[in-house]
Tab-separated table of C-alpha atoms in Angstrom:
chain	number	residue	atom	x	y	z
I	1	UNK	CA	-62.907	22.486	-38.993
I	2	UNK	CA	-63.896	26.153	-38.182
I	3	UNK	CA	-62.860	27.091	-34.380
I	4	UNK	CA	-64.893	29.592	-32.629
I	5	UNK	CA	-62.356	32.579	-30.904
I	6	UNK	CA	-63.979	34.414	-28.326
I	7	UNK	CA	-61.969	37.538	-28.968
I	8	UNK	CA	-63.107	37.111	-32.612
I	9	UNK	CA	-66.460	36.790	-31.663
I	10	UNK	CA	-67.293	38.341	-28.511
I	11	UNK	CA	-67.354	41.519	-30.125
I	12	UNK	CA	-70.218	40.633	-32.461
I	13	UNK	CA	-72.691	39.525	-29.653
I	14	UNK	CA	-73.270	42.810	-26.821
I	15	UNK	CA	-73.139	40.988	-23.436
I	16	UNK	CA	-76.318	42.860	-20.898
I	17	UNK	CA	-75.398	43.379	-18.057
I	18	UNK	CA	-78.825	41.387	-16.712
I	19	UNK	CA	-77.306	38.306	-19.359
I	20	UNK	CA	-73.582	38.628	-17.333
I	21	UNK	CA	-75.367	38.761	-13.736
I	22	UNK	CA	-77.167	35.469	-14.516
I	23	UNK	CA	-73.959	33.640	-15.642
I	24	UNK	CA	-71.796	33.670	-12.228
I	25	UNK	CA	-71.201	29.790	-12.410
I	26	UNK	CA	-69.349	27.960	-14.665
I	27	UNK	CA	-69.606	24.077	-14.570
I	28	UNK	CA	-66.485	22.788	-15.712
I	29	UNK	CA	-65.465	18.583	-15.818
I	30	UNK	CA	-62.373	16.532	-16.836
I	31	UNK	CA	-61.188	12.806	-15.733
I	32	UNK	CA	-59.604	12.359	-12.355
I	33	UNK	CA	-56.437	10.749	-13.356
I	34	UNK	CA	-55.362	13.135	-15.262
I	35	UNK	CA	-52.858	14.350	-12.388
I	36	UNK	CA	-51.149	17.006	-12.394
I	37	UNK	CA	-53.684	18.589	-14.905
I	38	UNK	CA	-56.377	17.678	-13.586
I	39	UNK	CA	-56.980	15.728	-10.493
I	40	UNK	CA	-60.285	14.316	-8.265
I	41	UNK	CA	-62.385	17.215	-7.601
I	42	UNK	CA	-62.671	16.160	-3.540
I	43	UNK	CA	-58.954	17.235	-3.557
I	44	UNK	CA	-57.703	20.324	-2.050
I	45	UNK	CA	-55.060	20.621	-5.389
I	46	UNK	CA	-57.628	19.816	-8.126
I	47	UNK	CA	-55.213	20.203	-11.157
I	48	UNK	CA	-53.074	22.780	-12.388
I	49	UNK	CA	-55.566	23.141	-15.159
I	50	UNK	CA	-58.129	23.638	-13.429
I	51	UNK	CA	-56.815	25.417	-10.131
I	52	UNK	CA	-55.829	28.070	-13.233
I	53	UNK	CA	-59.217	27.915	-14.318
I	54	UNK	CA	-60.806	28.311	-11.175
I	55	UNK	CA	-58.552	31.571	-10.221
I	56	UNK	CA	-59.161	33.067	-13.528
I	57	UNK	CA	-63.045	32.915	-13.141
I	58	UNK	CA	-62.787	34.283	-9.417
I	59	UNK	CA	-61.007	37.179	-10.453
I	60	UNK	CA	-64.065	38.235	-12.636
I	61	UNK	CA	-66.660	36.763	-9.907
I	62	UNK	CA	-67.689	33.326	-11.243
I	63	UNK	CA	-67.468	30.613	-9.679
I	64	UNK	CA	-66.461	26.987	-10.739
I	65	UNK	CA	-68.023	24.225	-10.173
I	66	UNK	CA	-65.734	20.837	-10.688
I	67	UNK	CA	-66.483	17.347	-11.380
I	68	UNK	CA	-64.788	14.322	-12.677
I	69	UNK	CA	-65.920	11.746	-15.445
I	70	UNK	CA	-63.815	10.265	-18.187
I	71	UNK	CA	-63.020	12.156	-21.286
I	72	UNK	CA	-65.354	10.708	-23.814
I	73	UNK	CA	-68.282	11.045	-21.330
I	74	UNK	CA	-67.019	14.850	-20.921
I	75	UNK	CA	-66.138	15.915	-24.050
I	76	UNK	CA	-70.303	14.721	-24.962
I	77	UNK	CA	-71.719	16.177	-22.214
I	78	UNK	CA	-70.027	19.621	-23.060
I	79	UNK	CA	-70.877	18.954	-26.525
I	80	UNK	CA	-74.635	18.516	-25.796
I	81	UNK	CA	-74.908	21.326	-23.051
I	82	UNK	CA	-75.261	19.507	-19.807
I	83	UNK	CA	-72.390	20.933	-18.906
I	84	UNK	CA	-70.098	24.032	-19.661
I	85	UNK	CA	-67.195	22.841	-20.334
I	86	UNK	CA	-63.938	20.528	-19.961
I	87	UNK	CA	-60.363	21.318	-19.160
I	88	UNK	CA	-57.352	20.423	-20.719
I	89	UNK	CA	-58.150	20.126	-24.091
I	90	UNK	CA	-56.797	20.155	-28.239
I	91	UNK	CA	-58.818	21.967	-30.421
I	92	UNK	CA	-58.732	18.887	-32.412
I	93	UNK	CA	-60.529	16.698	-29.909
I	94	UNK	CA	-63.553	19.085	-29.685
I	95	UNK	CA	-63.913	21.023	-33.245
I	96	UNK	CA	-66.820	23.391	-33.244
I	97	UNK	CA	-66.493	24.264	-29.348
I	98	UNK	CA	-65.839	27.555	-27.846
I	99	UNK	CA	-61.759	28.348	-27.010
I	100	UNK	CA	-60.755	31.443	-25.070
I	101	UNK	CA	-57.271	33.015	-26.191
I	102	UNK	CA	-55.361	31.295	-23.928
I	103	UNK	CA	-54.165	27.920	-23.046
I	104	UNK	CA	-53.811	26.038	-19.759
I	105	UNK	CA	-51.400	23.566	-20.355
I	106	UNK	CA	-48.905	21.956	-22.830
I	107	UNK	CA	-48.337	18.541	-23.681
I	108	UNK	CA	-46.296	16.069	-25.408
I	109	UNK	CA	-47.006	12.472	-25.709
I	110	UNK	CA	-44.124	9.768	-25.058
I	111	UNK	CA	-43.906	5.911	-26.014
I	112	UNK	CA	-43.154	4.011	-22.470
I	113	UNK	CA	-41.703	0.485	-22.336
I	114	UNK	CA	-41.598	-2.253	-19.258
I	115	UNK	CA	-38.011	-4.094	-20.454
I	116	UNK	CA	-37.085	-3.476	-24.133
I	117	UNK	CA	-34.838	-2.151	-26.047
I	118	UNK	CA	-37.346	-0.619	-28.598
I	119	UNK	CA	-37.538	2.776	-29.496
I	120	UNK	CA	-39.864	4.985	-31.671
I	121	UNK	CA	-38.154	7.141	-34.088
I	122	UNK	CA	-40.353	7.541	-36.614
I	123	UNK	CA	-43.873	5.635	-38.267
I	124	UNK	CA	-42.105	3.066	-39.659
I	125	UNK	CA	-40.526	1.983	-36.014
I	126	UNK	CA	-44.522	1.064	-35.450
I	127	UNK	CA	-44.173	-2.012	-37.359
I	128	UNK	CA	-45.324	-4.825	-35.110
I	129	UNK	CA	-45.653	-3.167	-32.357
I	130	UNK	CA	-48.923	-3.303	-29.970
I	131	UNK	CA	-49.457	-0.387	-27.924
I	132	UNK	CA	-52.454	1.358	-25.804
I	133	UNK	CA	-53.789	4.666	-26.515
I	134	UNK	CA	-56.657	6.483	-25.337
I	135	UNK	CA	-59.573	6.804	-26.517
I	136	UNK	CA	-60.598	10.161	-27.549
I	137	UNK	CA	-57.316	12.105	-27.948
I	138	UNK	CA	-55.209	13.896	-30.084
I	139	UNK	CA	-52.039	12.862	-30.621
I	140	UNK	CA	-50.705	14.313	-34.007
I	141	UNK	CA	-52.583	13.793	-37.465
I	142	UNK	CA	-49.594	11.562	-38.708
I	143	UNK	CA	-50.280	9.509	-35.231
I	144	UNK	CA	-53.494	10.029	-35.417
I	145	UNK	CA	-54.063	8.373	-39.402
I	146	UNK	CA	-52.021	5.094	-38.061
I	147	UNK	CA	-54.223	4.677	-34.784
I	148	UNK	CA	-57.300	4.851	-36.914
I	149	UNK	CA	-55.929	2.702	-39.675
I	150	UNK	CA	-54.710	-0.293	-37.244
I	151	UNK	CA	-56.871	0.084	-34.074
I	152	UNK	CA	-58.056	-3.179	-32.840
I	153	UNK	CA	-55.081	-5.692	-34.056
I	154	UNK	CA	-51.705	-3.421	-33.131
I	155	UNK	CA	-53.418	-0.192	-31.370
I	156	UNK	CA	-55.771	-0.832	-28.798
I	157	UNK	CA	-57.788	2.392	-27.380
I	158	UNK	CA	-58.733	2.439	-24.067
I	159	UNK	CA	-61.617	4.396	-22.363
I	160	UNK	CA	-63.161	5.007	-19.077
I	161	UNK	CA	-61.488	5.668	-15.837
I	162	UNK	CA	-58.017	4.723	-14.652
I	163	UNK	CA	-56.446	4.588	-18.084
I	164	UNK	CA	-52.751	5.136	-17.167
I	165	UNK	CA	-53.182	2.020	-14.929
I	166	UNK	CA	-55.048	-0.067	-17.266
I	167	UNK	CA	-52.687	0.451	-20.050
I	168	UNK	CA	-50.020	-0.291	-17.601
I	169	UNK	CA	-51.263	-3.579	-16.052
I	170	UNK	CA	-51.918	-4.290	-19.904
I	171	UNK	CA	-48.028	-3.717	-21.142
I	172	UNK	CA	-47.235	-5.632	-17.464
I	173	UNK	CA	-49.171	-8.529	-18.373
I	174	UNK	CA	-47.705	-8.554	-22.216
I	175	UNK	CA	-50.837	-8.125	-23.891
I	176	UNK	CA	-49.099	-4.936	-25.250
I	177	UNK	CA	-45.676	-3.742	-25.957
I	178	UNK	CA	-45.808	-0.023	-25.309
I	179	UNK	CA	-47.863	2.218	-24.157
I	180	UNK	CA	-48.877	5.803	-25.460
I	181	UNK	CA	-49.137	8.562	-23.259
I	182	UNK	CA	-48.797	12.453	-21.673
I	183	UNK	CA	-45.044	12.221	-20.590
I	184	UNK	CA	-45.858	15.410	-17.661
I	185	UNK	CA	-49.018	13.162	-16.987
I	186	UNK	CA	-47.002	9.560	-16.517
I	187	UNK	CA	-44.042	11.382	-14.743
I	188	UNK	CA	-46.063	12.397	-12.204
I	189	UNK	CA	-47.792	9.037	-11.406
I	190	UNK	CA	-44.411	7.420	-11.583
I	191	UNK	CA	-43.328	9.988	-9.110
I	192	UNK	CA	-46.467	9.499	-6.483
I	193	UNK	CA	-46.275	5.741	-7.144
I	194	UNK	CA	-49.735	5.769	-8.592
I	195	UNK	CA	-47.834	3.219	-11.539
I	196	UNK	CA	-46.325	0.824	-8.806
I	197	UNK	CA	-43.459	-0.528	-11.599
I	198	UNK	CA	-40.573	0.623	-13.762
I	199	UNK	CA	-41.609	2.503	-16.768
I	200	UNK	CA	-38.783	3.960	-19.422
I	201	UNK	CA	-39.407	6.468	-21.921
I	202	UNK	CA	-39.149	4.691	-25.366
I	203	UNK	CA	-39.075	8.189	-27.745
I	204	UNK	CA	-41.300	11.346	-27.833
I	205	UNK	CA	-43.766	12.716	-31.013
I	206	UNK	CA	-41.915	15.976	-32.372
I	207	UNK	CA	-44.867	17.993	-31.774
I	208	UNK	CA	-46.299	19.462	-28.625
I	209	UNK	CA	-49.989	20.403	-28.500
I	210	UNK	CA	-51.573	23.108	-26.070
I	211	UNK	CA	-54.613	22.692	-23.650
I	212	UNK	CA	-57.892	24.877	-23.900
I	213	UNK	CA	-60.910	24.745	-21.656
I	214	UNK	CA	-63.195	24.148	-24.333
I	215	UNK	CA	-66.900	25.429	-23.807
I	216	UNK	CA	-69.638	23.883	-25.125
I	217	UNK	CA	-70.952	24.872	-28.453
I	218	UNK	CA	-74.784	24.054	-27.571
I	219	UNK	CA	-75.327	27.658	-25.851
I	220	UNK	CA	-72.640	29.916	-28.293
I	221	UNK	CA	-74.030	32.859	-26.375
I	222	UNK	CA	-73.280	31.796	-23.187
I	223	UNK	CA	-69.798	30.079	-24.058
I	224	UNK	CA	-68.682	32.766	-26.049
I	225	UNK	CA	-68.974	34.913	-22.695
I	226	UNK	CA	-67.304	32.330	-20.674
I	227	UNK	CA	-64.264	32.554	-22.719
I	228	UNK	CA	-64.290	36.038	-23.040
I	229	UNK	CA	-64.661	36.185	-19.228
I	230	UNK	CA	-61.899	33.513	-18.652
I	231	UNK	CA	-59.643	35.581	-20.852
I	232	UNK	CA	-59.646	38.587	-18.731
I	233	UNK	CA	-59.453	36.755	-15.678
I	234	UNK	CA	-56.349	34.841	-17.441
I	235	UNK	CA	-54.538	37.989	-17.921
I	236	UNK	CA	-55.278	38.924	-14.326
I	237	UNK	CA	-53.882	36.456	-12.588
I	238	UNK	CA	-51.177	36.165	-14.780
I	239	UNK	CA	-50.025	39.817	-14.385
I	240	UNK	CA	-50.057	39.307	-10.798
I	241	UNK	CA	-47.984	36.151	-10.608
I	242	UNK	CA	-50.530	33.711	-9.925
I	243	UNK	CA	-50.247	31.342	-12.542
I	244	UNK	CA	-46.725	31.091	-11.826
I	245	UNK	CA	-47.536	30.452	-7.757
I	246	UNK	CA	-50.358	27.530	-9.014
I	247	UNK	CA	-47.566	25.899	-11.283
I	248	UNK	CA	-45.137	25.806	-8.131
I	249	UNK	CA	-47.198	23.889	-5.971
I	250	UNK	CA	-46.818	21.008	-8.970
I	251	UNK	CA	-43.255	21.351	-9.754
I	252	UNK	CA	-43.749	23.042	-12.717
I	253	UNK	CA	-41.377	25.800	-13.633
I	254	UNK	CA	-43.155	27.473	-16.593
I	255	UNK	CA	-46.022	26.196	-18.702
């Protein structure tokens, strides 16, 4: 699949400055359980992600507006232009939408266990195991092959809201074995108690796969100045220190 870069492309398309005055709000949406990336938008700390995204667009004057829905619902309504875009995500969840440069986050996804001695090590430590997975995600194209060659009997995808939880009450009630998921993403709700239970890690996937705010590819124009705009603002707030102070207020070193 062909990803657009805005620093590829920007160039091509000049950018009035009548076009740039009219585009001074950027919609942007991602789940709300998605903590510490991104988090309910009535929330003061909306999500590293997005708190990143948000101080990157106000150092070039736009403004974000933030809403929650789950990721399937997002990732279409970006797709189809009802809204501009949606925040953490893989390139390879959304091909043909608009990147900027930089990434907002980094993530690798963990096997979790309620009592068991199991452990993933490699494909073939899958055998008979049932586990949840969401819907809609990325995990890593060996990963990705088995979910689509054995969901429904030993994978089951889950979508909507409140995955984390559903998968959980799911491995709690034994209807599953382990569960698949964002080990910064489980940590924390472990950590706040939003999983009220004992969870153990049960073995990572090798690879770790960065976060984009991917704009939609309906309006190229306008996405293709979003990005470019989000870059600058990026390196901005970055040079000043900023994206270290947002990562602080989640416990996060260095992203």
């Amino acid at each position: 699949m062909k990803y657009y870069s805005a620093a590829a492309l920007a160039t091509t398309l000049l950018m009035p400055t009548a076009f740039a005055e009219d585009n001074k709000q950027v919609h942007i949406t991602a789940p709300d359980y998605w903590c510490p990336y991104a988090c309910p938008a009535d929330q003061a700390l909306k999500g590293f992600a997005i708190d990143i995204a948000i101080a990157a667009y106000a150092a070039v004057d736009i403004k974000v507006v933030y809403t929650n829905e789950p990721y399937d619902r997002a990732l279409n309504d970006v797709k189809t232009g009802r809204l501009d875009g949606v925040a953490p995500t893989f390139k390879e969840e959304a091909p043909d939408f608009i990147f900027p440069t930089h990434s907002i986050s980094t993530t690798q996804y963990c096997f979790y266990t309620a009592q068991s001695d199991w452990q993933f090590s490699d494909m073939n430590s899958l055998n008979d195991v049932r586990f949840a997975a969401t819907s809609g995600y990325a995990y890593s194209p060996k990963m990705d092959e088995y979910i689509n060659e054995n969901k429904g009997t030993q994978v089951h995808l889950l979508k909507g809201d409140d995955v984390p939880n559903r998968m959980y009450q799911m491995l709690k009630n034994n209807r599953i074995d382990a569960i698949l998921d964002d080990t910064r993403l489980i940590d924390y709700m472990l950590n706040t108690n939003e999983i009220n239970g004992t969870l153990q890690q049960a073995g990572c996937l090798d690879s770790k796969s960065y976060g984009y705010l991917a704009l939609s590819p309906r309006f190229l124009r306008r996405s293709l100045f979003l990005a470019e705009q989000f870059d600058i603002g990026f390196t901005k707030i970055k040079t000043q220190g900023k994206v270290a102070e947002i990562l602080k207020q989640y416990g996060i070193s260095t992203e």
